[in-house]
């Protein structure tokens, strides 16, 4: 039976429709997403390089930010190249193995990013509550443990999701009305019993979303009360400014995900689903380095020095 399922899976083909309903927009969308991807790559890799070369940025907050940039780069790379391909070619087929690989890669990135955002919320709480003990509490060892835990949990959860799909059998050619391989769509395309996979999706997905979201909310509730109890207005403004970038990134990330879950299942909602999916898979990885750099003086100074050095050497 197992070999039969494997043989079925080996010949399964998925067709990614993408934005094929709008043929006149294919080329404009290609160039738009290409520009976004180039900005994403340069922004996230640039952020990692800036953090590495500037000793002022060798702090826990920027350590977490460098890993967030790395995950955003991986996330965008797992989605955007295939999106660009199906916008310019007529053959939109993708094999079962490639589809599962793309899902594993993107799911891992999303799960790690959610964990890192929760870790960064805790980091901001400690920085505001105990600024004098900040470097002691968030030590280098603890930073490594928090980041390693985020990667391990993200990869483990993604592996469970992916395995629950691989164990299913699929039949023939399946049409995916989207531009990427997504769990619920792959689940609906299966020809076998999906009860266990549906339970895994419900339990593990909800646990990941709500555990990280609760961590973020609790951290910011405590941050809010800590700021309210500060004696000076200057201290409150400084504390708010240290959280502004991270809070913006969190609102965009969770806002788009929760909005996607709230979209009703209907034919008219597919465009909304696609646009929202584009936002959190393609646009957010581009926005994060911009959000964190525009309000950061140290990052701006490092960029200016690098640009000045390059101009002089040129």
PDB file of C-alpha atoms in Angstrom:
ATOM      1  CA  UNK A   1       0.000   0.000   0.000  1.00  0.00           C
ATOM      2  CA  UNK A   2       2.859   2.332   0.858  1.00  0.00           C
ATOM      3  CA  UNK A   3       4.590   1.729  -2.463  1.00  0.00           C
ATOM      4  CA  UNK A   4       1.307   2.333  -4.276  1.00  0.00           C
ATOM      5  CA  UNK A   5       0.923   5.725  -2.578  1.00  0.00           C
ATOM      6  CA  UNK A   6       4.474   6.611  -3.512  1.00  0.00           C
ATOM      7  CA  UNK A   7       3.893   5.674  -7.115  1.00  0.00           C
ATOM      8  CA  UNK A   8       0.758   7.820  -7.168  1.00  0.00           C
ATOM      9  CA  UNK A   9       2.662  10.728  -5.646  1.00  0.00           C
ATOM     10  CA  UNK A  10       5.487  10.334  -8.152  1.00  0.00           C
ATOM     11  CA  UNK A  11       3.229  11.049 -11.144  1.00  0.00           C
ATOM     12  CA  UNK A  12       1.158  13.769  -9.493  1.00  0.00           C
ATOM     13  CA  UNK A  13       1.342  17.192 -11.136  1.00  0.00           C
ATOM     14  CA  UNK A  14       0.023  20.455  -9.750  1.00  0.00           C
ATOM     15  CA  UNK A  15      -0.848  23.485 -11.867  1.00  0.00           C
ATOM     16  CA  UNK A  16      -0.367  26.896 -10.240  1.00  0.00           C
ATOM     17  CA  UNK A  17      -2.894  29.284 -11.759  1.00  0.00           C
ATOM     18  CA  UNK A  18      -1.348  32.359 -10.165  1.00  0.00           C
ATOM     19  CA  UNK A  19      -2.854  35.492 -11.732  1.00  0.00           C
ATOM     20  CA  UNK A  20      -3.781  33.808 -15.024  1.00  0.00           C
ATOM     21  CA  UNK A  21      -7.293  35.267 -14.746  1.00  0.00           C
ATOM     22  CA  UNK A  22      -5.742  38.649 -15.585  1.00  0.00           C
ATOM     23  CA  UNK A  23      -3.632  38.068 -18.743  1.00  0.00           C
ATOM     24  CA  UNK A  24      -3.085  41.796 -19.376  1.00  0.00           C
ATOM     25  CA  UNK A  25      -1.447  42.169 -15.961  1.00  0.00           C
ATOM     26  CA  UNK A  26       1.039  39.297 -16.307  1.00  0.00           C
ATOM     27  CA  UNK A  27       3.982  41.368 -17.591  1.00  0.00           C
ATOM     28  CA  UNK A  28       3.389  44.419 -15.319  1.00  0.00           C
ATOM     29  CA  UNK A  29       3.092  42.088 -12.323  1.00  0.00           C
ATOM     30  CA  UNK A  30       6.295  40.315 -13.365  1.00  0.00           C
ATOM     31  CA  UNK A  31       8.304  43.544 -13.311  1.00  0.00           C
ATOM     32  CA  UNK A  32       6.613  44.706 -10.102  1.00  0.00           C
ATOM     33  CA  UNK A  33       7.435  41.479  -8.244  1.00  0.00           C
ATOM     34  CA  UNK A  34      10.931  41.401  -9.749  1.00  0.00           C
ATOM     35  CA  UNK A  35      11.633  44.876  -8.342  1.00  0.00           C
ATOM     36  CA  UNK A  36      10.180  43.877  -4.973  1.00  0.00           C
ATOM     37  CA  UNK A  37      12.344  40.745  -4.901  1.00  0.00           C
ATOM     38  CA  UNK A  38      15.508  42.694  -5.771  1.00  0.00           C
ATOM     39  CA  UNK A  39      14.765  45.224  -3.015  1.00  0.00           C
ATOM     40  CA  UNK A  40      14.065  42.348  -0.607  1.00  0.00           C
ATOM     41  CA  UNK A  41      17.366  40.607  -1.355  1.00  0.00           C
ATOM     42  CA  UNK A  42      19.428  43.800  -1.156  1.00  0.00           C
ATOM     43  CA  UNK A  43      17.584  45.045   1.930  1.00  0.00           C
ATOM     44  CA  UNK A  44      17.838  41.869   3.996  1.00  0.00           C
ATOM     45  CA  UNK A  45      21.371  40.900   2.975  1.00  0.00           C
ATOM     46  CA  UNK A  46      22.401  44.538   3.413  1.00  0.00           C
ATOM     47  CA  UNK A  47      20.922  44.555   6.921  1.00  0.00           C
ATOM     48  CA  UNK A  48      22.884  41.414   7.834  1.00  0.00           C
ATOM     49  CA  UNK A  49      26.140  42.904   6.489  1.00  0.00           C
ATOM     50  CA  UNK A  50      25.573  46.239   8.281  1.00  0.00           C
ATOM     51  CA  UNK A  51      24.932  44.482  11.593  1.00  0.00           C
ATOM     52  CA  UNK A  52      28.051  42.344  11.195  1.00  0.00           C
ATOM     53  CA  UNK A  53      30.468  45.169  10.351  1.00  0.00           C
ATOM     54  CA  UNK A  54      29.226  47.794  12.831  1.00  0.00           C
ATOM     55  CA  UNK A  55      30.348  46.943  16.380  1.00  0.00           C
ATOM     56  CA  UNK A  56      27.715  49.319  17.806  1.00  0.00           C
ATOM     57  CA  UNK A  57      25.099  46.920  16.490  1.00  0.00           C
ATOM     58  CA  UNK A  58      26.524  43.850  18.245  1.00  0.00           C
ATOM     59  CA  UNK A  59      23.662  43.763  20.743  1.00  0.00           C
ATOM     60  CA  UNK A  60      20.902  41.184  21.347  1.00  0.00           C
ATOM     61  CA  UNK A  61      18.280  43.250  19.501  1.00  0.00           C
ATOM     62  CA  UNK A  62      20.346  43.423  16.316  1.00  0.00           C
ATOM     63  CA  UNK A  63      21.417  39.798  16.686  1.00  0.00           C
ATOM     64  CA  UNK A  64      17.739  38.817  16.526  1.00  0.00           C
ATOM     65  CA  UNK A  65      17.171  41.292  13.703  1.00  0.00           C
ATOM     66  CA  UNK A  66      19.963  39.759  11.612  1.00  0.00           C
ATOM     67  CA  UNK A  67      18.295  36.361  11.894  1.00  0.00           C
ATOM     68  CA  UNK A  68      14.924  37.889  11.033  1.00  0.00           C
ATOM     69  CA  UNK A  69      16.505  39.364   7.899  1.00  0.00           C
ATOM     70  CA  UNK A  70      17.989  35.982   7.005  1.00  0.00           C
ATOM     71  CA  UNK A  71      14.612  34.263   7.409  1.00  0.00           C
ATOM     72  CA  UNK A  72      12.888  36.969   5.336  1.00  0.00           C
ATOM     73  CA  UNK A  73      15.458  36.457   2.578  1.00  0.00           C
ATOM     74  CA  UNK A  74      14.855  32.678   2.630  1.00  0.00           C
ATOM     75  CA  UNK A  75      11.095  33.173   2.773  1.00  0.00           C
ATOM     76  CA  UNK A  76      11.014  35.463  -0.260  1.00  0.00           C
ATOM     77  CA  UNK A  77      13.434  33.223  -2.193  1.00  0.00           C
ATOM     78  CA  UNK A  78      11.182  30.223  -1.598  1.00  0.00           C
ATOM     79  CA  UNK A  79       8.166  31.970  -3.145  1.00  0.00           C
ATOM     80  CA  UNK A  80       9.043  34.803  -5.522  1.00  0.00           C
ATOM     81  CA  UNK A  81      11.174  33.020  -8.181  1.00  0.00           C
ATOM     82  CA  UNK A  82       8.375  30.533  -8.883  1.00  0.00           C
ATOM     83  CA  UNK A  83       5.842  33.373  -8.914  1.00  0.00           C
ATOM     84  CA  UNK A  84       7.948  35.206 -11.494  1.00  0.00           C
ATOM     85  CA  UNK A  85       8.233  32.043 -13.588  1.00  0.00           C
ATOM     86  CA  UNK A  86       4.496  31.333 -13.800  1.00  0.00           C
ATOM     87  CA  UNK A  87       3.854  34.955 -14.796  1.00  0.00           C
ATOM     88  CA  UNK A  88       5.868  34.637 -18.018  1.00  0.00           C
ATOM     89  CA  UNK A  89       5.513  30.977 -19.060  1.00  0.00           C
ATOM     90  CA  UNK A  90       2.431  29.138 -20.248  1.00  0.00           C
ATOM     91  CA  UNK A  91       3.454  25.877 -18.584  1.00  0.00           C
ATOM     92  CA  UNK A  92       2.536  26.433 -14.935  1.00  0.00           C
ATOM     93  CA  UNK A  93       3.024  22.834 -13.840  1.00  0.00           C
ATOM     94  CA  UNK A  94       4.976  21.930 -10.736  1.00  0.00           C
ATOM     95  CA  UNK A  95       5.864  18.394  -9.682  1.00  0.00           C
ATOM     96  CA  UNK A  96       4.763  16.852  -6.408  1.00  0.00           C
ATOM     97  CA  UNK A  97       8.344  16.845  -5.069  1.00  0.00           C
ATOM     98  CA  UNK A  98       8.913  20.522  -5.950  1.00  0.00           C
ATOM     99  CA  UNK A  99       5.533  21.492  -4.528  1.00  0.00           C
ATOM    100  CA  UNK A 100       6.220  19.724  -1.222  1.00  0.00           C
ATOM    101  CA  UNK A 101       9.744  21.199  -1.095  1.00  0.00           C
ATOM    102  CA  UNK A 102       8.396  24.715  -1.631  1.00  0.00           C
ATOM    103  CA  UNK A 103       5.802  24.185   1.088  1.00  0.00           C
ATOM    104  CA  UNK A 104       8.390  22.890   3.571  1.00  0.00           C
ATOM    105  CA  UNK A 105      10.737  25.802   2.827  1.00  0.00           C
ATOM    106  CA  UNK A 106       8.086  28.501   3.136  1.00  0.00           C
ATOM    107  CA  UNK A 107       6.331  26.947   6.145  1.00  0.00           C
ATOM    108  CA  UNK A 108       9.657  26.705   7.976  1.00  0.00           C
ATOM    109  CA  UNK A 109      10.393  30.362   7.257  1.00  0.00           C
ATOM    110  CA  UNK A 110       6.949  31.527   8.456  1.00  0.00           C
ATOM    111  CA  UNK A 111       7.133  29.507  11.665  1.00  0.00           C
ATOM    112  CA  UNK A 112      10.672  30.674  12.479  1.00  0.00           C
ATOM    113  CA  UNK A 113       9.707  34.288  11.777  1.00  0.00           C
ATOM    114  CA  UNK A 114       6.720  34.050  14.124  1.00  0.00           C
ATOM    115  CA  UNK A 115       8.989  32.658  16.868  1.00  0.00           C
ATOM    116  CA  UNK A 116      11.624  35.355  16.271  1.00  0.00           C
ATOM    117  CA  UNK A 117       9.017  38.133  16.471  1.00  0.00           C
ATOM    118  CA  UNK A 118       7.878  36.710  19.834  1.00  0.00           C
ATOM    119  CA  UNK A 119      11.489  36.516  21.037  1.00  0.00           C
ATOM    120  CA  UNK A 120      12.094  40.120  19.944  1.00  0.00           C
ATOM    121  CA  UNK A 121       8.980  41.231  21.870  1.00  0.00           C
ATOM    122  CA  UNK A 122      10.382  39.613  25.015  1.00  0.00           C
ATOM    123  CA  UNK A 123      13.740  41.264  24.300  1.00  0.00           C
ATOM    124  CA  UNK A 124      12.095  44.715  24.097  1.00  0.00           C
ATOM    125  CA  UNK A 125      10.267  44.072  27.387  1.00  0.00           C
ATOM    126  CA  UNK A 126      13.503  43.230  29.203  1.00  0.00           C
ATOM    127  CA  UNK A 127      15.286  46.236  27.647  1.00  0.00           C
ATOM    128  CA  UNK A 128      12.589  48.634  28.907  1.00  0.00           C
ATOM    129  CA  UNK A 129      11.950  46.994  32.291  1.00  0.00           C
ATOM    130  CA  UNK A 130      15.602  46.466  33.338  1.00  0.00           C
ATOM    131  CA  UNK A 131      17.840  48.561  31.074  1.00  0.00           C
ATOM    132  CA  UNK A 132      20.803  48.282  33.476  1.00  0.00           C
ATOM    133  CA  UNK A 133      20.568  44.478  33.622  1.00  0.00           C
ATOM    134  CA  UNK A 134      19.578  44.057  29.984  1.00  0.00           C
ATOM    135  CA  UNK A 135      22.911  42.678  28.771  1.00  0.00           C
ATOM    136  CA  UNK A 136      23.053  40.340  31.774  1.00  0.00           C
ATOM    137  CA  UNK A 137      19.538  38.920  31.352  1.00  0.00           C
ATOM    138  CA  UNK A 138      19.706  38.725  27.542  1.00  0.00           C
ATOM    139  CA  UNK A 139      23.226  37.322  27.518  1.00  0.00           C
ATOM    140  CA  UNK A 140      24.993  35.940  24.465  1.00  0.00           C
ATOM    141  CA  UNK A 141      24.245  32.407  25.623  1.00  0.00           C
ATOM    142  CA  UNK A 142      20.544  33.164  26.079  1.00  0.00           C
ATOM    143  CA  UNK A 143      20.421  34.838  22.665  1.00  0.00           C
ATOM    144  CA  UNK A 144      21.825  31.704  21.074  1.00  0.00           C
ATOM    145  CA  UNK A 145      19.351  29.509  22.963  1.00  0.00           C
ATOM    146  CA  UNK A 146      16.361  31.652  21.934  1.00  0.00           C
ATOM    147  CA  UNK A 147      17.390  31.767  18.272  1.00  0.00           C
ATOM    148  CA  UNK A 148      18.280  28.065  18.182  1.00  0.00           C
ATOM    149  CA  UNK A 149      14.953  27.235  19.807  1.00  0.00           C
ATOM    150  CA  UNK A 150      13.129  29.292  17.163  1.00  0.00           C
ATOM    151  CA  UNK A 151      14.885  27.436  14.339  1.00  0.00           C
ATOM    152  CA  UNK A 152      14.426  23.995  15.910  1.00  0.00           C
ATOM    153  CA  UNK A 153      10.732  24.549  16.628  1.00  0.00           C
ATOM    154  CA  UNK A 154      10.092  26.039  13.188  1.00  0.00           C
ATOM    155  CA  UNK A 155      11.823  23.175  11.368  1.00  0.00           C
ATOM    156  CA  UNK A 156      10.198  20.524  13.580  1.00  0.00           C
ATOM    157  CA  UNK A 157       6.682  21.923  13.126  1.00  0.00           C
ATOM    158  CA  UNK A 158       7.205  22.285   9.389  1.00  0.00           C
ATOM    159  CA  UNK A 159       8.470  18.713   9.174  1.00  0.00           C
ATOM    160  CA  UNK A 160       5.322  17.465  10.946  1.00  0.00           C
ATOM    161  CA  UNK A 161       3.110  19.435   8.546  1.00  0.00           C
ATOM    162  CA  UNK A 162       5.055  18.201   5.524  1.00  0.00           C
ATOM    163  CA  UNK A 163       5.084  14.574   6.651  1.00  0.00           C
ATOM    164  CA  UNK A 164       1.317  14.702   7.158  1.00  0.00           C
ATOM    165  CA  UNK A 165       1.040  15.669   3.466  1.00  0.00           C
ATOM    166  CA  UNK A 166       3.580  13.159   2.155  1.00  0.00           C
ATOM    167  CA  UNK A 167       1.751  10.255   3.791  1.00  0.00           C
ATOM    168  CA  UNK A 168      -1.361  11.089   1.745  1.00  0.00           C
ATOM    169  CA  UNK A 169      -2.003   9.808  -1.768  1.00  0.00           C
ATOM    170  CA  UNK A 170      -2.697  12.169  -4.660  1.00  0.00           C
ATOM    171  CA  UNK A 171      -4.303  11.508  -8.030  1.00  0.00           C
ATOM    172  CA  UNK A 172      -3.476  12.899 -11.458  1.00  0.00           C
ATOM    173  CA  UNK A 173      -3.338  16.606 -12.233  1.00  0.00           C
ATOM    174  CA  UNK A 174      -4.500  19.060  -9.586  1.00  0.00           C
ATOM    175  CA  UNK A 175      -5.216  22.749 -10.084  1.00  0.00           C
ATOM    176  CA  UNK A 176      -4.089  25.189  -7.374  1.00  0.00           C
ATOM    177  CA  UNK A 177      -5.851  28.531  -7.628  1.00  0.00           C
ATOM    178  CA  UNK A 178      -2.864  30.377  -6.185  1.00  0.00           C
ATOM    179  CA  UNK A 179       0.805  31.027  -6.940  1.00  0.00           C
ATOM    180  CA  UNK A 180       2.338  28.773  -4.260  1.00  0.00           C
ATOM    181  CA  UNK A 181       1.805  25.346  -2.718  1.00  0.00           C
ATOM    182  CA  UNK A 182      -0.230  25.808   0.456  1.00  0.00           C
ATOM    183  CA  UNK A 183      -1.275  23.235   3.057  1.00  0.00           C
ATOM    184  CA  UNK A 184      -5.064  23.486   2.826  1.00  0.00           C
ATOM    185  CA  UNK A 185      -5.007  23.394  -0.993  1.00  0.00           C
ATOM    186  CA  UNK A 186      -2.737  20.338  -1.053  1.00  0.00           C
ATOM    187  CA  UNK A 187      -4.938  18.703   1.576  1.00  0.00           C
ATOM    188  CA  UNK A 188      -8.087  19.238  -0.504  1.00  0.00           C
ATOM    189  CA  UNK A 189      -6.355  17.687  -3.545  1.00  0.00           C
ATOM    190  CA  UNK A 190      -5.660  14.423  -1.736  1.00  0.00           C
ATOM    191  CA  UNK A 191      -7.543  11.246  -2.698  1.00  0.00           C
ATOM    192  CA  UNK A 192      -7.067   9.518   0.659  1.00  0.00           C
ATOM    193  CA  UNK A 193      -8.457   9.948   4.169  1.00  0.00           C
ATOM    194  CA  UNK A 194      -7.467  13.431   5.412  1.00  0.00           C
ATOM    195  CA  UNK A 195      -8.795  13.277   8.964  1.00  0.00           C
ATOM    196  CA  UNK A 196      -5.411  12.968  10.694  1.00  0.00           C
ATOM    197  CA  UNK A 197      -3.829  15.675   8.546  1.00  0.00           C
ATOM    198  CA  UNK A 198      -6.751  18.005   9.237  1.00  0.00           C
ATOM    199  CA  UNK A 199      -6.356  17.417  12.974  1.00  0.00           C
ATOM    200  CA  UNK A 200      -2.622  18.129  12.750  1.00  0.00           C
ATOM    201  CA  UNK A 201      -3.318  21.346  10.855  1.00  0.00           C
ATOM    202  CA  UNK A 202      -5.959  22.489  13.350  1.00  0.00           C
ATOM    203  CA  UNK A 203      -3.992  21.695  16.508  1.00  0.00           C
ATOM    204  CA  UNK A 204      -0.437  22.608  15.515  1.00  0.00           C
ATOM    205  CA  UNK A 205      -1.255  25.654  13.389  1.00  0.00           C
ATOM    206  CA  UNK A 206      -3.474  27.164  16.085  1.00  0.00           C
ATOM    207  CA  UNK A 207      -0.892  26.392  18.759  1.00  0.00           C
ATOM    208  CA  UNK A 208       1.869  28.123  16.783  1.00  0.00           C
ATOM    209  CA  UNK A 209      -0.227  31.185  15.951  1.00  0.00           C
ATOM    210  CA  UNK A 210      -1.753  31.729  19.377  1.00  0.00           C
ATOM    211  CA  UNK A 211       1.322  30.834  21.464  1.00  0.00           C
ATOM    212  CA  UNK A 212       3.519  33.342  19.630  1.00  0.00           C
ATOM    213  CA  UNK A 213       0.739  35.930  19.486  1.00  0.00           C
ATOM    214  CA  UNK A 214       0.037  35.602  23.221  1.00  0.00           C
ATOM    215  CA  UNK A 215       3.760  35.980  23.943  1.00  0.00           C
ATOM    216  CA  UNK A 216       3.822  39.167  21.880  1.00  0.00           C
ATOM    217  CA  UNK A 217       0.652  40.570  23.465  1.00  0.00           C
ATOM    218  CA  UNK A 218       1.774  39.786  27.027  1.00  0.00           C
ATOM    219  CA  UNK A 219       5.175  41.367  26.384  1.00  0.00           C
ATOM    220  CA  UNK A 220       3.617  44.569  25.045  1.00  0.00           C
ATOM    221  CA  UNK A 221       1.020  44.749  27.816  1.00  0.00           C
ATOM    222  CA  UNK A 222       3.876  44.602  30.337  1.00  0.00           C
ATOM    223  CA  UNK A 223       5.838  47.129  28.272  1.00  0.00           C
ATOM    224  CA  UNK A 224       2.839  49.472  28.260  1.00  0.00           C
ATOM    225  CA  UNK A 225       2.463  49.380  32.053  1.00  0.00           C
ATOM    226  CA  UNK A 226       6.232  49.800  32.486  1.00  0.00           C
ATOM    227  CA  UNK A 227       6.219  52.902  30.287  1.00  0.00           C
ATOM    228  CA  UNK A 228       3.165  54.361  32.049  1.00  0.00           C
ATOM    229  CA  UNK A 229       4.965  54.076  35.391  1.00  0.00           C
ATOM    230  CA  UNK A 230       8.049  55.935  34.158  1.00  0.00           C
ATOM    231  CA  UNK A 231       8.733  59.241  35.884  1.00  0.00           C
ATOM    232  CA  UNK A 232       9.765  61.405  32.916  1.00  0.00           C
ATOM    233  CA  UNK A 233       8.139  62.115  29.560  1.00  0.00           C
ATOM    234  CA  UNK A 234      11.551  61.819  27.885  1.00  0.00           C
ATOM    235  CA  UNK A 235      11.900  58.282  29.189  1.00  0.00           C
ATOM    236  CA  UNK A 236       8.446  57.356  27.909  1.00  0.00           C
ATOM    237  CA  UNK A 237       9.167  58.746  24.439  1.00  0.00           C
ATOM    238  CA  UNK A 238      12.507  56.927  24.258  1.00  0.00           C
ATOM    239  CA  UNK A 239      10.894  53.671  25.385  1.00  0.00           C
ATOM    240  CA  UNK A 240       8.102  53.991  22.815  1.00  0.00           C
ATOM    241  CA  UNK A 241      10.627  54.716  20.058  1.00  0.00           C
ATOM    242  CA  UNK A 242      12.584  51.529  20.811  1.00  0.00           C
ATOM    243  CA  UNK A 243       9.410  49.475  20.257  1.00  0.00           C
ATOM    244  CA  UNK A 244       7.962  51.345  17.282  1.00  0.00           C
ATOM    245  CA  UNK A 245       9.743  49.403  14.517  1.00  0.00           C
ATOM    246  CA  UNK A 246       9.115  45.995  16.048  1.00  0.00           C
ATOM    247  CA  UNK A 247       5.488  46.792  16.826  1.00  0.00           C
ATOM    248  CA  UNK A 248       4.956  47.925  13.225  1.00  0.00           C
ATOM    249  CA  UNK A 249       6.468  44.679  11.882  1.00  0.00           C
ATOM    250  CA  UNK A 250       4.277  42.604  14.215  1.00  0.00           C
ATOM    251  CA  UNK A 251       1.074  44.428  13.254  1.00  0.00           C
ATOM    252  CA  UNK A 252       1.781  43.923   9.546  1.00  0.00           C
ATOM    253  CA  UNK A 253       2.756  40.233   9.922  1.00  0.00           C
ATOM    254  CA  UNK A 254      -0.052  39.074  12.196  1.00  0.00           C
ATOM    255  CA  UNK A 255      -2.570  41.479  10.667  1.00  0.00           C
ATOM    256  CA  UNK A 256      -2.152  39.955   7.212  1.00  0.00           C
ATOM    257  CA  UNK A 257      -2.225  36.374   8.545  1.00  0.00           C
ATOM    258  CA  UNK A 258      -5.333  36.917  10.672  1.00  0.00           C
ATOM    259  CA  UNK A 259      -7.037  38.750   7.798  1.00  0.00           C
ATOM    260  CA  UNK A 260      -6.299  35.793   5.525  1.00  0.00           C
ATOM    261  CA  UNK A 261      -7.909  33.404   8.016  1.00  0.00           C
ATOM    262  CA  UNK A 262     -11.003  35.631   8.161  1.00  0.00           C
ATOM    263  CA  UNK A 263     -11.624  35.677   4.382  1.00  0.00           C
ATOM    264  CA  UNK A 264     -14.730  33.557   3.648  1.00  0.00           C
ATOM    265  CA  UNK A 265     -14.438  30.632   1.235  1.00  0.00           C
ATOM    266  CA  UNK A 266     -16.116  31.696  -2.000  1.00  0.00           C
ATOM    267  CA  UNK A 267     -15.251  32.221  -5.643  1.00  0.00           C
ATOM    268  CA  UNK A 268     -15.277  35.985  -5.191  1.00  0.00           C
ATOM    269  CA  UNK A 269     -12.779  35.779  -2.326  1.00  0.00           C
ATOM    270  CA  UNK A 270      -9.978  34.116  -4.328  1.00  0.00           C
ATOM    271  CA  UNK A 271      -8.574  37.446  -5.515  1.00  0.00           C
ATOM    272  CA  UNK A 272      -8.520  38.744  -1.924  1.00  0.00           C
ATOM    273  CA  UNK A 273      -6.749  35.553  -0.818  1.00  0.00           C
ATOM    274  CA  UNK A 274      -4.139  35.912  -3.567  1.00  0.00           C
ATOM    275  CA  UNK A 275      -3.493  39.593  -2.847  1.00  0.00           C
ATOM    276  CA  UNK A 276      -3.206  38.961   0.904  1.00  0.00           C
ATOM    277  CA  UNK A 277      -0.912  35.988   0.282  1.00  0.00           C
ATOM    278  CA  UNK A 278       1.271  38.156  -1.952  1.00  0.00           C
ATOM    279  CA  UNK A 279       1.429  40.733   0.821  1.00  0.00           C
ATOM    280  CA  UNK A 280       2.651  38.412   3.576  1.00  0.00           C
ATOM    281  CA  UNK A 281       4.889  36.216   1.381  1.00  0.00           C
ATOM    282  CA  UNK A 282       6.403  38.796  -0.996  1.00  0.00           C
ATOM    283  CA  UNK A 283       5.872  42.308   0.376  1.00  0.00           C
ATOM    284  CA  UNK A 284       6.489  41.808   4.117  1.00  0.00           C
ATOM    285  CA  UNK A 285      10.034  40.394   3.624  1.00  0.00           C
ATOM    286  CA  UNK A 286      10.792  43.613   1.712  1.00  0.00           C
ATOM    287  CA  UNK A 287       9.190  45.903   4.318  1.00  0.00           C
ATOM    288  CA  UNK A 288      10.931  44.526   7.422  1.00  0.00           C
ATOM    289  CA  UNK A 289      14.464  45.833   6.675  1.00  0.00           C
ATOM    290  CA  UNK A 290      12.969  49.169   5.601  1.00  0.00           C
ATOM    291  CA  UNK A 291      10.931  49.443   8.812  1.00  0.00           C
ATOM    292  CA  UNK A 292      13.910  48.697  11.036  1.00  0.00           C
ATOM    293  CA  UNK A 293      16.373  50.909   9.148  1.00  0.00           C
ATOM    294  CA  UNK A 294      14.312  54.063   8.573  1.00  0.00           C
ATOM    295  CA  UNK A 295      13.957  54.771  12.306  1.00  0.00           C
ATOM    296  CA  UNK A 296      17.449  53.654  13.305  1.00  0.00           C
ATOM    297  CA  UNK A 297      20.275  56.197  13.512  1.00  0.00           C
ATOM    298  CA  UNK A 298      23.064  53.605  13.867  1.00  0.00           C
ATOM    299  CA  UNK A 299      21.938  51.767  10.728  1.00  0.00           C
ATOM    300  CA  UNK A 300      21.644  55.043   8.797  1.00  0.00           C
ATOM    301  CA  UNK A 301      25.140  56.127   9.880  1.00  0.00           C
ATOM    302  CA  UNK A 302      26.618  52.788   8.829  1.00  0.00           C
ATOM    303  CA  UNK A 303      24.932  53.021   5.417  1.00  0.00           C
ATOM    304  CA  UNK A 304      26.261  56.562   4.942  1.00  0.00           C
ATOM    305  CA  UNK A 305      29.803  55.457   5.850  1.00  0.00           C
ATOM    306  CA  UNK A 306      29.617  52.532   3.446  1.00  0.00           C
ATOM    307  CA  UNK A 307      28.306  54.739   0.662  1.00  0.00           C
ATOM    308  CA  UNK A 308      30.959  57.354   1.386  1.00  0.00           C
ATOM    309  CA  UNK A 309      33.715  54.713   1.338  1.00  0.00           C
ATOM    310  CA  UNK A 310      32.472  53.298  -1.954  1.00  0.00           C
ATOM    311  CA  UNK A 311      32.260  56.750  -3.509  1.00  0.00           C
ATOM    312  CA  UNK A 312      35.797  57.610  -2.416  1.00  0.00           C
ATOM    313  CA  UNK A 313      37.215  54.292  -3.617  1.00  0.00           C
ATOM    314  CA  UNK A 314      35.385  54.727  -6.932  1.00  0.00           C
TER     315      UNK A 314
END
